CSV table of C-alpha atoms in Angstrom, one decimal:
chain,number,residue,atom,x,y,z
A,1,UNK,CA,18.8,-1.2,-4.7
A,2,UNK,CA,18.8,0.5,-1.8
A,3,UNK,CA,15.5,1.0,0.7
A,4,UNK,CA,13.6,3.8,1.1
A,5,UNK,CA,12.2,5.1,4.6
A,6,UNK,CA,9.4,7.5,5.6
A,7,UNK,CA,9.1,8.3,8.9
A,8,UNK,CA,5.0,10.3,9.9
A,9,UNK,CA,3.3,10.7,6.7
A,10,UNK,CA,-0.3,11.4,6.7
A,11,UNK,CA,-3.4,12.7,5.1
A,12,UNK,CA,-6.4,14.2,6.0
A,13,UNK,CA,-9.5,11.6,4.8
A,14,UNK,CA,-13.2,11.6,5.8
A,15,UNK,CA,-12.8,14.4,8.0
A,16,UNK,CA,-9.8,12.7,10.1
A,17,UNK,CA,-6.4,12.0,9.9
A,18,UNK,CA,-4.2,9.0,8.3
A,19,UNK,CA,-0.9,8.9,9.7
A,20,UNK,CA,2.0,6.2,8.8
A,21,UNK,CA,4.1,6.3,11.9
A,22,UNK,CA,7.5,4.7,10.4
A,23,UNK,CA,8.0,2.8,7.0
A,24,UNK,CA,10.6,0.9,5.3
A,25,UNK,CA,10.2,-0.3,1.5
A,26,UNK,CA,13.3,-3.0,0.7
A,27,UNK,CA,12.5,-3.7,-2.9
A,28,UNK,CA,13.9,-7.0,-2.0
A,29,UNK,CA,11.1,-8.0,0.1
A,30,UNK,CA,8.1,-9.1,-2.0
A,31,UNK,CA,5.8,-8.0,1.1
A,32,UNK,CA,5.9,-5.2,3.2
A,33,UNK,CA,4.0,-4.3,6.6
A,34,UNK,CA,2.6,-0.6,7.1
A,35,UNK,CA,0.6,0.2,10.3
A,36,UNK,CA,-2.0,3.2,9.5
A,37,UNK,CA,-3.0,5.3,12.6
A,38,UNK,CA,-6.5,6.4,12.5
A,39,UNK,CA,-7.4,9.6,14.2
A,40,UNK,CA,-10.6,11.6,13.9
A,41,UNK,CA,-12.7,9.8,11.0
A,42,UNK,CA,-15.9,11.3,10.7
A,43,UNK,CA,-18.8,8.7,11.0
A,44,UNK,CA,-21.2,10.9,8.7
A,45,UNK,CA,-19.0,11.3,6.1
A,46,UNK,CA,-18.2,7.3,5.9
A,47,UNK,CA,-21.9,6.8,5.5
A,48,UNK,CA,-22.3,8.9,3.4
A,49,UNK,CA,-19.8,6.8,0.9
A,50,UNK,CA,-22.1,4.2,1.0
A,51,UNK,CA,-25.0,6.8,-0.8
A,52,UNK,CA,-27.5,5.6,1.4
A,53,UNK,CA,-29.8,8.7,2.0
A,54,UNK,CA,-31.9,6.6,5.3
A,55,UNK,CA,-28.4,6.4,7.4
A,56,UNK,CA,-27.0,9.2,9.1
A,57,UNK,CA,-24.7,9.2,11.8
A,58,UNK,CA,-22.6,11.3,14.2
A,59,UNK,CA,-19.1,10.4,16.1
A,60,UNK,CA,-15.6,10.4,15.8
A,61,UNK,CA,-13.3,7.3,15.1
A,62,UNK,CA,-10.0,6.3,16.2
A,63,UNK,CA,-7.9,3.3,15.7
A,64,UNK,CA,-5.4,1.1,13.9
A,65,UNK,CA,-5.2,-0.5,10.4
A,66,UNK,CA,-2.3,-2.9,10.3
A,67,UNK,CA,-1.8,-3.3,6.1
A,68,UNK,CA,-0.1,-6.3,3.9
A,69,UNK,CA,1.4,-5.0,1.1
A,70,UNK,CA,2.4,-7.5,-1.5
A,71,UNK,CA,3.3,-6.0,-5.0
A,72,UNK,CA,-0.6,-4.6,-5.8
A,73,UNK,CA,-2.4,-6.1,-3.1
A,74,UNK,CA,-3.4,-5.0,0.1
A,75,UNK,CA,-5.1,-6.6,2.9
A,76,UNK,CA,-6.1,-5.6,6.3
A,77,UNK,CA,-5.3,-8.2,9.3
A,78,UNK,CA,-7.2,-7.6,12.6
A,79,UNK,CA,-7.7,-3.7,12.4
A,80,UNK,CA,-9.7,-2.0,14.6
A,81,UNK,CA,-11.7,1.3,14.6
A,82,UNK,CA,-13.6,3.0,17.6
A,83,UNK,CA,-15.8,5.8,18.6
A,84,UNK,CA,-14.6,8.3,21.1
A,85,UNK,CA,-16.2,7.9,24.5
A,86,UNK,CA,-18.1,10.7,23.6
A,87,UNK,CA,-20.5,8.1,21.2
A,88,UNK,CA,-22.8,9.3,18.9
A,89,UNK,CA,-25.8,8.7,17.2
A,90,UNK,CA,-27.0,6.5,14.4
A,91,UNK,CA,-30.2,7.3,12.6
A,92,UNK,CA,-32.4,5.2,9.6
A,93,UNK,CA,-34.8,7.3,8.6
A,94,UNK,CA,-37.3,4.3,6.7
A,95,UNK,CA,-40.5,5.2,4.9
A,96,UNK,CA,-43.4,3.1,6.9
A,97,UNK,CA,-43.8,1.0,3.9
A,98,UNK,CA,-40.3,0.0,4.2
A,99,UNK,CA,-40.6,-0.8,7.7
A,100,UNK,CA,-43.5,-2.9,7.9
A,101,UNK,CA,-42.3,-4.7,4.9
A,102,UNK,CA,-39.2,-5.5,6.6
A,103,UNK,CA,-40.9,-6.8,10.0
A,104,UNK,CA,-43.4,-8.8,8.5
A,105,UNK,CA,-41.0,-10.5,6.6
A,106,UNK,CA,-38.9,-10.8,9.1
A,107,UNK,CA,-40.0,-10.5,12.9
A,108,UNK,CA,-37.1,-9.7,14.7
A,109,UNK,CA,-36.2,-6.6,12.6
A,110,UNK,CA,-38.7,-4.9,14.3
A,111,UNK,CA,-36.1,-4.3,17.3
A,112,UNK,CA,-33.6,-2.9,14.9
A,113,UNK,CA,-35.7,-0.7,12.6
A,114,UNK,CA,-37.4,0.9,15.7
A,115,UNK,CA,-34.2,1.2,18.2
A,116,UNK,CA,-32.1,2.8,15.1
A,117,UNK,CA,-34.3,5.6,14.3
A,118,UNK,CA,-33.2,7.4,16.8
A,119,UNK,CA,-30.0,5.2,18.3
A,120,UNK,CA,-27.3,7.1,20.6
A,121,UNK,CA,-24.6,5.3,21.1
A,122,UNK,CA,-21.9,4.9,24.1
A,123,UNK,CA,-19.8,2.2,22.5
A,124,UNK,CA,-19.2,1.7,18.7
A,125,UNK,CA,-16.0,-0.5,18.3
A,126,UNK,CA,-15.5,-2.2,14.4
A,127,UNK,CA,-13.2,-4.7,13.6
A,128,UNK,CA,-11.5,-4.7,10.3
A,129,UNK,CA,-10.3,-7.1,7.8
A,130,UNK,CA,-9.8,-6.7,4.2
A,131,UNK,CA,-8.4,-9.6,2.0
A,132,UNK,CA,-6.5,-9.4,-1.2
A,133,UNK,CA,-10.2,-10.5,-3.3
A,134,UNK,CA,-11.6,-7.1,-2.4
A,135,UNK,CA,-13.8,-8.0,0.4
A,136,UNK,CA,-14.3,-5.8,3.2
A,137,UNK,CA,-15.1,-8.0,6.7
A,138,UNK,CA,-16.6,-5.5,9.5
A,139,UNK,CA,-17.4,-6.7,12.7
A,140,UNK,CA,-19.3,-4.4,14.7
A,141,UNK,CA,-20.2,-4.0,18.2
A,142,UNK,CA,-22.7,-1.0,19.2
A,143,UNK,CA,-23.6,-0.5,22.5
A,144,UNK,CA,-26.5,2.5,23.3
A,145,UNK,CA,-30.2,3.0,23.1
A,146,UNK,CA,-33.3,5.0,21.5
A,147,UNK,CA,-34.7,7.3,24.6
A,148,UNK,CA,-38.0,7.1,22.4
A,149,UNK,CA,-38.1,2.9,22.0
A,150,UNK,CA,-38.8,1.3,25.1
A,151,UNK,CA,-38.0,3.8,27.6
A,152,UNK,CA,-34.5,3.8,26.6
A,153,UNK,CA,-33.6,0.6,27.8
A,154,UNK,CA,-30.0,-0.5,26.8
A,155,UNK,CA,-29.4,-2.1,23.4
A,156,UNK,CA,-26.5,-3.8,22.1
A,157,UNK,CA,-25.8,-5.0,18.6
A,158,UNK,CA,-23.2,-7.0,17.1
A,159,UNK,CA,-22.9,-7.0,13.5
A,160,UNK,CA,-21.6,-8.2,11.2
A,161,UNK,CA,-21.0,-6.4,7.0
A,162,UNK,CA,-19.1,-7.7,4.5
A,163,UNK,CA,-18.8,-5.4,1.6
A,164,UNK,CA,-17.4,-6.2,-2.0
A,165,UNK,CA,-15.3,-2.9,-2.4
A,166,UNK,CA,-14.2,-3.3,-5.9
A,167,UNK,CA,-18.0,-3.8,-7.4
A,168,UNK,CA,-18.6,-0.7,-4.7
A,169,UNK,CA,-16.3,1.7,-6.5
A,170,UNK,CA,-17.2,0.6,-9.8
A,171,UNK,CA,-21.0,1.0,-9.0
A,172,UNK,CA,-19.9,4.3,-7.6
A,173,UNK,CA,-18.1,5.6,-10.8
A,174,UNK,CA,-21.0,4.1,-12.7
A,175,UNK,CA,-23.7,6.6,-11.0
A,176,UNK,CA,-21.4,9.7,-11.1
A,177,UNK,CA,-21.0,8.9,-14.7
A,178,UNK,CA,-24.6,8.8,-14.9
């Protein structure tokens, strides 16, 4: 059987670009290694996949996602996305019901839900691992600040999503059905 090589295929997704530099598929192997180049994404249009109408966000992101291909399975090992040096802006737009629920529950949300109303971004770098069970791993580091919260005094973030993408796309199907 012989092997089958593709050398810069790409789509265009989420406003960017997909690119596979150089492939090889040996049916032999019962695993195979793809590197997907990551150029452009728009960070609106990812957020708005998760149908949340109180986050918005601007910026572009580059980066790398080294995939594990084994028969039907895919998994992501140490892939990396990151804003332009341009930045951006995040913005969670939380009724005041919301937000005093959330910091009275829980003090230190106040920082977050009052620095991300109005968050701009220098540095937005996400690491990236998905495993063969469907869950999405994103560790995220966000480096900026809200002119309007404390006079715009630096903020950094690091955190942390995991995200179950199967029961994501099926809740997804399941509302445009609706």
């Amino acid at each position: 059987v012989p092997t089958i090589s593709a050398t810069n295929l790409s789509t265009n997704l989420l406003g960017g670009t997909i690119t596979v530099g150089k492939a090889v598929y040996d049916p032999s192997r019962l695993t195979h290694e793809v590197t997907l180049q990551v150029q452009g994404l728009d960070l609106g249009e990812i957020l708005r996949l998760e149908q949340q109408e109180t986050v918005k966000g601007t910026g572009t992101l580059d980066g790398v996602l080294p995939l594990i291909i084994s028969g039907s399975e895919v998994e992501v090992h140490h892939g990396s996305l990151h804003a332009r040096p341009t930045g951006g802006t995040l913005q969670m737009d939380l009724s005041e019901a919301t937000a005093q629920s959330w910091t009275k529950s829980q003090p230190n949300l106040d920082l977050i839900v009052q620095s991300l109303q109005n968050f701009q971004y220098s540095k937005l770098e996400v690491g990236v691992d998905y495993e063969k069970t469907g869950i999405l791993r994103l560790a995220t580091r966000l480096e900026g600040k809200n002119p309007n919260y404390r006079k715009g005094v630096p903020i950094h973030f690091n955190l942390n999503i995991e995200e179950n993408i199967p029961a994501l796309m099926k809740s997804l199907s399941l509302i445009q059905d609706l």
